[in-house]
Structures are given as C-alpha cells and as structure tokens.
Short mmCIF file of C-alpha atoms in Angstrom, two decimals:
data_model
loop_
_atom_site.label_atom_id
_atom_site.label_comp_id
_atom_site.label_asym_id
_atom_site.label_seq_id
_atom_site.Cartn_x
_atom_site.Cartn_y
_atom_site.Cartn_z
CA UNK A 762 0.00 0.01 -0.01
CA UNK A 763 2.75 2.41 0.93
CA UNK A 764 4.56 1.53 -2.24
CA UNK A 765 1.51 2.37 -4.39
CA UNK A 766 1.08 5.57 -2.41
CA UNK A 767 4.58 6.59 -3.00
CA UNK A 768 4.30 5.70 -6.66
CA UNK A 769 1.14 7.84 -6.93
CA UNK A 770 2.84 10.87 -5.40
CA UNK A 771 5.77 10.48 -7.74
CA UNK A 772 3.47 10.43 -10.63
CA UNK A 773 1.65 13.53 -9.40
CA UNK A 774 5.01 15.34 -8.68
CA UNK A 775 6.24 14.40 -12.15
CA UNK A 776 3.08 15.73 -13.82
CA UNK A 777 3.31 18.89 -11.91
CA UNK A 778 6.89 19.39 -13.15
CA UNK A 779 5.74 18.76 -16.68
CA UNK A 780 2.77 21.16 -16.29
CA UNK A 781 5.30 23.85 -15.15
CA UNK A 782 7.44 23.20 -18.19
CA UNK A 783 4.38 23.51 -20.45
CA UNK A 784 3.39 26.75 -18.73
CA UNK A 785 6.96 28.07 -19.49
CA UNK A 786 6.61 26.90 -23.12
CA UNK A 787 3.33 28.88 -23.53
CA UNK A 788 5.17 32.02 -22.58
CA UNK A 789 6.54 31.91 -26.18
CA UNK A 790 3.25 32.35 -28.09
CA UNK A 791 1.95 34.57 -25.35
CA UNK A 792 4.96 36.93 -25.86
CA UNK A 793 4.41 36.80 -29.58
CA UNK A 794 0.83 37.91 -29.16
CA UNK A 795 2.02 40.75 -26.82
CA UNK A 796 4.64 41.81 -29.49
CA UNK A 797 1.81 41.94 -32.15
CA UNK A 798 -0.23 44.07 -29.65
CA UNK A 799 2.82 46.42 -29.24
CA UNK A 800 3.42 46.63 -33.17
CA UNK A 801 -0.12 47.50 -33.91
CA UNK A 802 0.05 50.18 -31.09
CA UNK A 803 3.18 51.53 -32.79
CA UNK A 804 1.39 51.48 -36.12
CA UNK A 805 -1.41 53.57 -34.74
CA UNK A 806 1.23 56.10 -33.34
CA UNK A 807 2.65 56.46 -36.92
CA UNK A 808 -0.71 56.87 -38.46
CA UNK A 809 -1.52 59.49 -35.93
CA UNK A 810 1.59 61.39 -36.71
CA UNK A 811 0.91 61.22 -40.44
CA UNK A 812 -2.56 62.67 -39.84
CA UNK A 813 -0.99 65.39 -37.71
CA UNK A 814 1.41 66.31 -40.48
CA UNK A 815 -1.31 66.66 -43.03
CA UNK A 816 -4.16 68.01 -40.85
CA UNK A 817 -2.41 70.01 -38.06
CA UNK A 818 -0.29 69.46 -35.10
CA UNK A 819 -1.31 69.76 -31.47
CA UNK A 820 -1.77 73.47 -30.98
CA UNK A 821 -0.08 75.63 -28.31
CA UNK A 822 -1.40 79.19 -28.23
CA UNK A 823 0.93 81.85 -26.81
CA UNK A 824 -0.13 85.12 -25.10
CA UNK A 825 -0.38 88.24 -27.32
CA UNK A 826 2.56 90.43 -26.87
CA UNK A 827 2.83 94.15 -27.52
CA UNK A 828 6.21 95.33 -28.67
CA UNK A 829 7.19 99.05 -28.96
CA UNK A 830 10.16 99.96 -31.26
CA UNK A 831 11.77 103.39 -31.41
CA UNK A 832 14.46 103.87 -34.16
CA UNK A 833 16.84 106.68 -34.98
CA UNK A 834 15.42 108.17 -38.13
CA UNK A 835 18.75 108.97 -39.70
CA UNK A 836 20.82 105.66 -38.93
CA UNK A 837 17.66 103.38 -38.66
CA UNK A 838 19.05 102.05 -35.37
CA UNK A 839 16.82 100.72 -32.60
CA UNK A 840 17.23 102.92 -29.65
CA UNK A 841 14.42 101.58 -27.44
CA UNK A 842 12.80 98.18 -27.62
CA UNK A 843 10.19 97.04 -24.91
CA UNK A 844 7.72 94.25 -24.53
CA UNK A 845 4.54 94.05 -22.62
CA UNK A 846 2.04 91.41 -21.94
CA UNK A 847 -1.68 92.11 -21.32
CA UNK A 848 -2.62 93.52 -17.90
CA UNK A 849 -5.93 91.63 -18.17
CA UNK A 850 -6.42 88.58 -20.41
CA UNK A 851 -9.58 86.65 -21.26
CA UNK A 852 -9.41 83.46 -23.42
CA UNK A 853 -12.41 81.42 -24.33
CA UNK A 854 -12.13 78.35 -26.57
CA UNK A 855 -14.98 76.45 -27.95
CA UNK A 856 -13.78 73.16 -29.18
CA UNK A 857 -15.56 70.66 -31.44
CA UNK A 858 -13.88 67.27 -31.86
CA UNK A 859 -14.13 64.77 -34.72
CA UNK A 860 -12.67 61.34 -35.44
CA UNK A 861 -10.77 60.70 -38.52
CA UNK A 862 -10.65 57.04 -39.76
CA UNK A 863 -7.65 55.65 -41.54
CA UNK A 864 -7.64 51.96 -42.15
CA UNK A 865 -8.58 50.44 -38.71
CA UNK A 866 -7.16 53.30 -36.79
CA UNK A 867 -8.93 56.39 -35.30
CA UNK A 868 -7.44 59.77 -34.76
CA UNK A 869 -9.03 62.58 -32.82
CA UNK A 870 -8.98 66.04 -34.33
CA UNK A 871 -10.67 69.21 -33.38
CA UNK A 872 -11.84 72.64 -34.60
CA UNK A 873 -11.77 75.55 -32.14
CA UNK A 874 -12.90 79.03 -32.06
CA UNK A 875 -10.67 81.00 -29.61
CA UNK A 876 -11.72 84.43 -28.51
CA UNK A 877 -8.88 86.35 -27.06
CA UNK A 878 -9.62 89.78 -25.29
CA UNK A 879 -8.16 91.92 -22.59
CA UNK A 880 -6.33 95.23 -22.08
CA UNK A 881 -2.86 96.50 -22.76
CA UNK A 882 -1.15 99.17 -20.74
CA UNK A 883 -0.19 102.44 -22.36
CA UNK A 884 3.52 103.13 -21.63
CA UNK A 885 5.71 106.07 -22.37
CA UNK A 886 7.67 103.80 -24.78
CA UNK A 887 4.48 102.95 -26.79
CA UNK A 888 3.60 106.63 -27.07
CA UNK A 889 7.07 107.58 -28.30
CA UNK A 890 7.60 104.42 -30.39
CA UNK A 891 8.19 104.52 -34.18
CA UNK A 892 6.11 101.47 -34.39
CA UNK A 893 3.90 99.38 -32.09
CA UNK A 894 3.32 95.76 -32.88
CA UNK A 895 1.00 93.07 -31.32
CA UNK A 896 2.05 89.54 -32.12
CA UNK A 897 0.98 85.95 -31.23
CA UNK A 898 2.62 82.66 -31.94
CA UNK A 899 0.98 79.27 -32.40
CA UNK A 900 2.49 75.80 -32.97
CA UNK A 901 1.24 74.94 -36.56
CA UNK A 902 0.35 77.93 -38.71
CA UNK A 903 -1.45 75.56 -41.23
CA UNK A 904 -4.21 74.97 -38.66
CA UNK A 905 -5.21 78.64 -38.80
CA UNK A 906 -8.17 78.92 -41.22
CA UNK A 907 -8.07 82.74 -41.82
CA UNK A 908 -6.02 85.71 -40.63
CA UNK A 909 -8.07 87.47 -37.92
CA UNK A 910 -8.66 91.12 -37.46
CA UNK A 911 -7.99 92.74 -34.18
CA UNK A 912 -10.05 95.51 -32.52
CA UNK A 913 -7.70 97.87 -30.56
CA UNK A 914 -9.07 101.07 -28.96
CA UNK A 915 -12.13 100.93 -31.20
CA UNK A 916 -10.14 100.56 -34.40
CA UNK A 917 -9.52 97.43 -36.45
CA UNK A 918 -6.14 96.16 -37.55
CA UNK A 919 -5.56 93.17 -39.80
CA UNK A 920 -3.02 90.53 -38.75
CA UNK A 921 -0.40 89.17 -41.05
CA UNK A 922 1.62 86.06 -40.98
CA UNK A 923 4.98 86.20 -39.13
CA UNK A 924 6.94 82.92 -38.96
CA UNK A 925 4.71 80.47 -37.06
CA UNK A 926 2.57 83.21 -35.73
CA UNK A 927 0.73 86.37 -36.64
CA UNK A 928 1.41 90.13 -35.97
CA UNK A 929 -0.11 93.60 -36.71
CA UNK A 930 1.06 97.13 -36.49
CA UNK A 931 -1.24 99.61 -34.70
CA UNK A 932 -1.38 103.10 -33.47
CA UNK A 933 -2.28 104.28 -29.99
CA UNK A 934 -5.49 106.32 -29.75
CA UNK A 935 -4.84 110.08 -30.05
CA UNK A 936 -6.14 110.65 -26.45
CA UNK A 937 -4.17 107.90 -24.86
CA UNK A 938 -2.12 108.53 -21.73
CA UNK A 939 0.36 106.75 -19.77
CA UNK A 940 -1.14 103.97 -17.63
CA UNK A 941 -4.40 103.79 -19.52
CA UNK A 942 -5.69 100.32 -20.35
CA UNK A 943 -6.66 100.01 -23.90
CA UNK A 944 -9.03 97.03 -24.76
CA UNK A 945 -8.32 94.69 -27.55
CA UNK A 946 -10.02 91.49 -29.06
CA UNK A 947 -9.69 89.16 -31.82
CA UNK A 948 -10.76 85.55 -32.58
CA UNK A 949 -8.62 82.60 -33.97
CA UNK A 950 -10.30 79.86 -36.03
CA UNK A 951 -7.99 76.97 -35.48
CA UNK A 952 -7.84 73.21 -36.17
CA UNK A 953 -5.43 70.71 -34.42
CA UNK A 954 -5.01 67.17 -33.16
CA UNK A 955 -4.60 65.42 -29.77
CA UNK A 956 -4.38 68.51 -27.46
CA UNK A 957 -4.99 72.20 -27.10
CA UNK A 958 -2.52 74.02 -24.94
CA UNK A 959 -2.00 77.68 -23.77
CA UNK A 960 0.79 79.84 -22.39
CA UNK A 961 -1.28 82.47 -20.62
CA UNK A 962 1.00 85.28 -19.46
CA UNK A 963 -1.40 88.10 -18.71
CA UNK A 964 -0.95 89.71 -15.19
CA UNK A 965 -4.58 88.52 -14.57
CA UNK A 966 -5.83 85.76 -16.74
CA UNK A 967 -9.05 83.95 -17.09
CA UNK A 968 -8.93 80.81 -19.34
CA UNK A 969 -12.14 78.87 -20.25
CA UNK A 970 -12.31 75.72 -22.43
CA UNK A 971 -15.78 74.54 -23.58
CA UNK A 972 -16.09 71.33 -25.64
CA UNK A 973 -18.42 68.63 -26.73
CA UNK A 974 -15.66 65.87 -25.83
CA UNK A 975 -16.45 63.71 -22.94
CA UNK A 976 -12.91 62.39 -22.02
CA UNK A 977 -10.67 65.37 -21.41
CA UNK A 978 -7.31 64.97 -19.60
CA UNK A 979 -6.14 68.24 -18.17
CA UNK A 980 -2.38 68.73 -18.79
CA UNK A 981 0.42 71.16 -18.10
CA UNK A 982 1.84 72.96 -15.10
CA UNK A 983 -1.45 74.21 -13.77
CA UNK A 984 -4.78 72.35 -13.39
CA UNK A 985 -7.98 74.05 -13.87
CA UNK A 986 -9.66 75.81 -10.87
CA UNK A 987 -12.95 74.28 -11.88
CA UNK A 988 -14.20 71.63 -14.16
CA UNK A 989 -17.49 70.32 -15.27
CA UNK A 990 -17.35 66.96 -17.11
CA UNK A 991 -20.88 66.03 -18.47
CA UNK A 992 -22.17 63.40 -20.82
CA UNK A 993 -22.37 66.08 -23.59
CA UNK A 994 -18.96 67.56 -22.96
CA UNK A 995 -16.92 69.64 -20.41
CA UNK A 996 -16.15 73.09 -19.27
CA UNK A 997 -12.88 74.03 -17.50
CA UNK A 998 -11.79 77.30 -16.06
CA UNK A 999 -8.41 78.70 -15.00
CA UNK A 1000 -7.95 81.85 -12.93
CA UNK A 1001 -4.31 82.75 -13.19
CA UNK A 1002 -2.25 85.62 -11.81
CA UNK A 1003 1.33 86.42 -12.56
CA UNK A 1004 1.90 87.41 -8.87
CA UNK A 1005 1.45 83.79 -7.92
CA UNK A 1006 3.81 82.32 -10.60
CA UNK A 1007 7.49 81.99 -10.36
CA UNK A 1008 8.22 82.12 -14.10
CA UNK A 1009 6.64 82.70 -17.38
CA UNK A 1010 7.61 79.40 -18.91
CA UNK A 1011 4.52 77.44 -18.12
CA UNK A 1012 1.62 75.91 -20.15
CA UNK A 1013 -1.64 74.55 -19.43
CA UNK A 1014 -4.58 73.07 -21.32
CA UNK A 1015 -6.38 69.76 -22.26
CA UNK A 1016 -5.60 66.55 -24.07
CA UNK A 1017 -8.36 64.82 -25.96
CA UNK A 1018 -7.79 61.28 -24.71
CA UNK A 1019 -9.12 58.28 -26.67
CA UNK A 1020 -11.47 56.68 -24.03
CA UNK A 1021 -10.84 53.10 -24.86
CA UNK A 1022 -7.47 52.62 -26.56
CA UNK A 1023 -7.72 48.90 -27.69
CA UNK A 1024 -3.94 48.47 -27.58
CA UNK A 1025 -3.42 49.66 -24.18
CA UNK A 1026 -6.31 47.64 -22.79
CA UNK A 1027 -5.24 44.44 -24.73
CA UNK A 1028 -1.66 44.87 -23.37
CA UNK A 1029 -3.05 45.14 -19.83
CA UNK A 1030 -5.16 42.13 -20.43
CA UNK A 1031 -2.31 40.05 -21.90
CA UNK A 1032 -0.16 40.74 -18.82
CA UNK A 1033 -2.55 38.54 -16.91
CA UNK A 1034 -2.34 35.83 -19.52
CA UNK A 1035 0.19 33.62 -17.65
CA UNK A 1036 -1.64 33.93 -14.34
CA UNK A 1037 -4.98 32.73 -16.11
CA UNK A 1038 -3.04 29.80 -17.64
CA UNK A 1039 -1.76 28.74 -14.20
CA UNK A 1040 -5.17 29.05 -12.69
CA UNK A 1041 -6.89 26.98 -15.33
CA UNK A 1042 -4.20 24.35 -15.26
CA UNK A 1043 -4.44 24.16 -11.51
CA UNK A 1044 -8.35 23.77 -11.93
CA UNK A 1045 -7.98 20.95 -14.47
CA UNK A 1046 -5.24 19.16 -12.33
CA UNK A 1047 -7.76 19.22 -9.36
CA UNK A 1048 -10.61 17.98 -11.53
CA UNK A 1049 -8.26 15.17 -12.83
CA UNK A 1050 -7.27 14.25 -9.31
CA UNK A 1051 -10.86 14.25 -7.83
CA UNK A 1052 -12.57 12.51 -10.83
CA UNK A 1053 -9.88 10.17 -11.72
CA UNK A 1054 -10.23 11.22 -15.30
CA UNK A 1055 -6.74 11.63 -16.71
CA UNK A 1056 -5.92 14.81 -18.91
CA UNK A 1057 -2.83 14.12 -20.99
CA UNK A 1058 0.07 16.60 -21.28
CA UNK A 1059 -0.75 17.16 -25.03
CA UNK A 1060 -4.33 18.08 -23.95
CA UNK A 1061 -3.06 20.49 -21.28
CA UNK A 1062 -0.95 22.09 -24.15
CA UNK A 1063 -3.95 22.42 -26.36
CA UNK A 1064 -5.88 24.04 -23.52
CA UNK A 1065 -3.07 26.51 -22.85
CA UNK A 1066 -2.79 27.42 -26.57
CA UNK A 1067 -6.63 28.19 -26.77
CA UNK A 1068 -6.14 30.45 -23.78
CA UNK A 1069 -3.38 32.33 -25.63
CA UNK A 1070 -5.43 32.50 -28.73
CA UNK A 1071 -7.99 34.44 -26.73
CA UNK A 1072 -5.70 37.53 -26.65
CA UNK A 1073 -5.20 37.30 -30.45
CA UNK A 1074 -8.97 37.25 -30.84
CA UNK A 1075 -9.37 40.05 -28.40
CA UNK A 1076 -6.88 42.28 -30.38
CA UNK A 1077 -8.45 41.48 -33.69
CA UNK A 1078 -12.07 42.19 -32.64
CA UNK A 1079 -11.17 45.28 -30.51
CA UNK A 1080 -9.94 47.07 -33.69
CA UNK A 1081 -13.43 47.12 -35.11
CA UNK A 1082 -15.72 47.14 -32.14
CA UNK A 1083 -15.75 48.46 -28.53
CA UNK A 1084 -13.35 46.65 -26.13
CA UNK A 1085 -15.98 45.28 -23.96
CA UNK A 1086 -17.88 43.84 -26.95
CA UNK A 1087 -14.68 42.40 -28.21
CA UNK A 1088 -13.75 40.83 -25.00
CA UNK A 1089 -17.30 39.23 -24.81
CA UNK A 1090 -17.10 37.84 -28.29
CA UNK A 1091 -13.58 36.45 -27.69
CA UNK A 1092 -14.53 34.90 -24.35
CA UNK A 1093 -17.69 33.14 -25.87
CA UNK A 1094 -15.59 31.66 -28.71
CA UNK A 1095 -12.92 30.45 -26.36
CA UNK A 1096 -15.47 28.91 -23.83
CA UNK A 1097 -17.20 27.19 -26.69
CA UNK A 1098 -14.09 25.54 -27.91
CA UNK A 1099 -13.02 24.55 -24.33
CA UNK A 1100 -16.49 23.26 -23.53
CA UNK A 1101 -16.39 20.95 -26.46
CA UNK A 1102 -12.83 19.84 -25.60
CA UNK A 1103 -13.51 19.23 -21.86
CA UNK A 1104 -16.60 17.17 -22.60
CA UNK A 1105 -14.61 15.00 -24.98
CA UNK A 1106 -11.94 14.49 -22.37
CA UNK A 1107 -13.93 14.07 -19.18
CA UNK A 1108 -17.12 12.81 -20.49
CA UNK A 1109 -19.19 14.10 -17.53
CA UNK A 1110 -20.86 17.15 -16.22
CA UNK A 1111 -17.57 18.21 -14.58
CA UNK A 1112 -16.67 19.73 -17.94
CA UNK A 1113 -19.35 22.38 -17.34
CA UNK A 1114 -18.07 23.27 -13.94
CA UNK A 1115 -14.48 23.57 -15.39
CA UNK A 1116 -15.70 25.83 -18.18
CA UNK A 1117 -17.68 27.81 -15.61
CA UNK A 1118 -14.40 28.29 -13.68
CA UNK A 1119 -12.64 29.52 -16.83
CA UNK A 1120 -15.48 31.95 -17.44
CA UNK A 1121 -15.26 33.32 -13.79
CA UNK A 1122 -11.57 33.86 -14.29
CA UNK A 1123 -11.94 35.88 -17.39
CA UNK A 1124 -14.79 38.01 -15.95
CA UNK A 1125 -12.79 38.72 -12.95
CA UNK A 1126 -9.93 39.65 -15.11
CA UNK A 1127 -12.17 42.01 -17.12
CA UNK A 1128 -13.48 43.68 -13.88
CA UNK A 1129 -9.95 44.33 -12.74
CA UNK A 1130 -9.05 45.89 -16.05
CA UNK A 1131 -11.91 48.40 -15.53
CA UNK A 1132 -10.68 49.32 -12.06
CA UNK A 1133 -7.72 51.46 -13.07
CA UNK A 1134 -7.40 53.16 -9.67
CA UNK A 1135 -8.06 49.95 -7.67
CA UNK A 1136 -6.61 47.42 -10.07
CA UNK A 1137 -3.66 46.37 -7.89
CA UNK A 1138 -5.84 46.06 -4.71
CA UNK A 1139 -8.54 44.11 -6.56
CA UNK A 1140 -6.08 41.82 -8.13
CA UNK A 1141 -4.27 41.03 -4.86
CA UNK A 1142 -7.55 40.28 -3.14
CA UNK A 1143 -8.69 37.90 -5.87
CA UNK A 1144 -5.26 36.04 -5.77
CA UNK A 1145 -5.75 35.73 -1.95
CA UNK A 1146 -9.06 34.18 -2.24
CA UNK A 1147 -7.87 31.79 -4.94
CA UNK A 1148 -4.90 30.70 -2.74
CA UNK A 1149 -7.16 30.19 0.08
CA UNK A 1150 -9.30 27.92 -2.19
CA UNK A 1151 -6.11 25.99 -3.30
CA UNK A 1152 -5.17 25.58 0.36
CA UNK A 1153 -8.63 24.16 1.20
CA UNK A 1154 -8.61 21.65 -1.64
CA UNK A 1155 -5.08 20.50 -0.89
CA UNK A 1156 -5.26 20.38 2.86
CA UNK A 1157 -6.31 16.66 2.92
CA UNK A 1158 -4.96 15.58 -0.38
CA UNK A 1159 -2.72 13.01 1.25
CA UNK A 1160 -5.59 11.41 3.09
CA UNK A 1161 -7.71 11.25 0.00
CA UNK A 1162 -4.91 9.51 -1.91
CA UNK A 1163 -4.58 6.96 0.71
CA UNK A 1164 -8.40 6.34 0.74
CA UNK A 1165 -8.39 6.06 -3.01
CA UNK A 1166 -5.60 3.53 -3.02
#
C-alpha cells in the first residue's frame, strides 16, 4: 500500500513538473501575441503622426505680446525696444472634436474658435515708439483657417503672418495717456489634433475651455480651478495671476484622450495571461485528481494554446468594435471551444464546472481591467481568495490519496 502511495505521489509530482514546463513553453506564443499588440500600437502612433502632419499638429497658443520699437530716423538704429503682456487677459475656447478614420485606426482632431480679449497698458515707450506691434505665436500655422482682425481701442487692424505666428502694426488712440488700459480683442479659427494648450502670461488671466468631448485629460503645469465633465462635453476654467507664478515658462490646457485605446487595454489584459493559464491548469489538475479522469500533457498544451489565442482574438475584434464587446465575443468563442474539448476529455458534467471556472477567471480579469485606480488592490484580493481555495482543496490531499488507494 505504501509503495503504491509513493508511486502515486511520484506520478503527481512528475506531472506537476511537466505542467510547469508547459506553462513556461506557453510564454513563447503569449510573448508573440504581446509583440503583435505592441506593433499594432506603434502603427497607430505612426498613423496619428501622419494625420498630424497633413491635418495640423497639437496646438499651443501663446500670449499676445505688445512690442514698442523706437528707431533713429537717420541711422535706422533701434534705440528703445520694450515688450509688454496684457494687464488683463480673457481666453475662451469652444472646441468641437471629430474622429478621422484611416484603415482600422482612429485619430481625434478638433476645430476651435478661440476668443482672445483683454487690455494692454499704455506706456511711455509705446507713445514715443516709431512702431507698435502686437504678435501671437501658435504651434502649427497651417491650422489657422483665416488671418483674424484685431479691434484695438475701437479701431480694426488686420493680422499678417510672421513665422509660426501672426502680427499687426497699430497706433495708440490720439487721447491715450500713460497707464491707460486699452481694450483689444480678436478671434482665432484653429484646427489641431490630440491636445490644445495655452501659455497664458497676462497679469490677470481667465482661461475657459468648452468642448463637446467627454474624455478630457487636463495637462500642463497648472490644473483648472473648476471643471464640469458631463455626458455632452466639459467646461474647464483657469484663473491665473502672474503674482502667484515664479516664471513665465508654463503651459496648461487639455488633451483629448481616446476613451478606450484597444492596444493599451489588450496589453494590460495580456499581462494577466500567464496567471490565467496557471489558474486553469490548476483547476484542471484538481478535476483530474478528484474525478480520476486523466488529462494528458498534450491536452494541457492544447488548452493552454486556446487560452493564448483568446488574446489574439481580443486584439483583432477590438480594432473594429468596442473593447467590452470584443472581450465578450472572444470569451464566448474560447469557452465554446473549451467546453467541446473538456466534454470530449472528461465525458461528464464536470466539464461544465471547469468551463464555468474559466469563465469566472476571465470575468474577474475584465473587472480588474476596468478598475484603473484599484486594479492592484482588486487583483491582490482575488489572488488571496484563490490561494485560500487551493489551500482548502489540498489540505487533505494525502488522506484522500490513501483512501483512494
């Protein structure tokens, strides 16, 4: 009896070793699938860059700047050159997003109407200047639909292109005096991709961004003071003061994040692949032990390959439908194949319980994927519960083996 028991233990130990080797072998196809996911994600990045180069780059709008230049009329030498930012600056951007489709890839683009207004201080240099210029830079000039017209002190001045920005010459009102605040306003009709950023350098600045997009990610050095994210879009407001800022080299704005990037989600899902294989193998091993129905090593390998193929199916479907739907389709196909295979191997109702366990593992995996903030905590708790289950099942395994013998 003892000899048979030792022999049985040796067989179980040997099979466990071979299952560990099969699991390590399955890392090869699993890594190949992960590489495919990475390559598809890199291809999407290249497609996005191509769209940016032909449509417009992410836009960064700088602050309007007043420059007063006084030259020597005889030698044409600059004898005074001063720069000023607005005392008060009000920026309101109304953004409408759209999705461009190229092959199976989607790129988020936008059109925005940016109203810029405020006041510039009248300085002694600007009253004595030979010329006064207001200029503004943007990242990608081809995103500017038309050259705007600025209203300054009740008069209109047409902007012209200057490098990657626009500028206009203007004259101070005849009755202007030092320290007067002269109002100005103009509107930019811009298009861009991915993000809309600002470099607001007014002494007192109010920045408002309204959009129909539902998935903003606020970026830059300063987060908005208030934000309202709704099902029909969002509104964000910044109130900034130069007195509270250490330098003038800061930017702030919003990035239009793709809500469900299939490559990021597929990558996160595939990282759990080896864990799911181990759990399914463990469940199959226990079923084999308790039912005395042998599952061969080749059959374990086929089961593992079907679990790996799930991630290839998930990637393929997620490029055409929402990730949740793709996950469901891939899971149903995988469970159907495994149910057929388990029934052929076990020839009992135990096959249904084993498939139910596989389904449970994948459902829990999907729930963990949705918990971005609490993913680590949820995953750790799930592993702890599974470990407790394994402890319970293996606690009396020696006694059960003796009884069976």
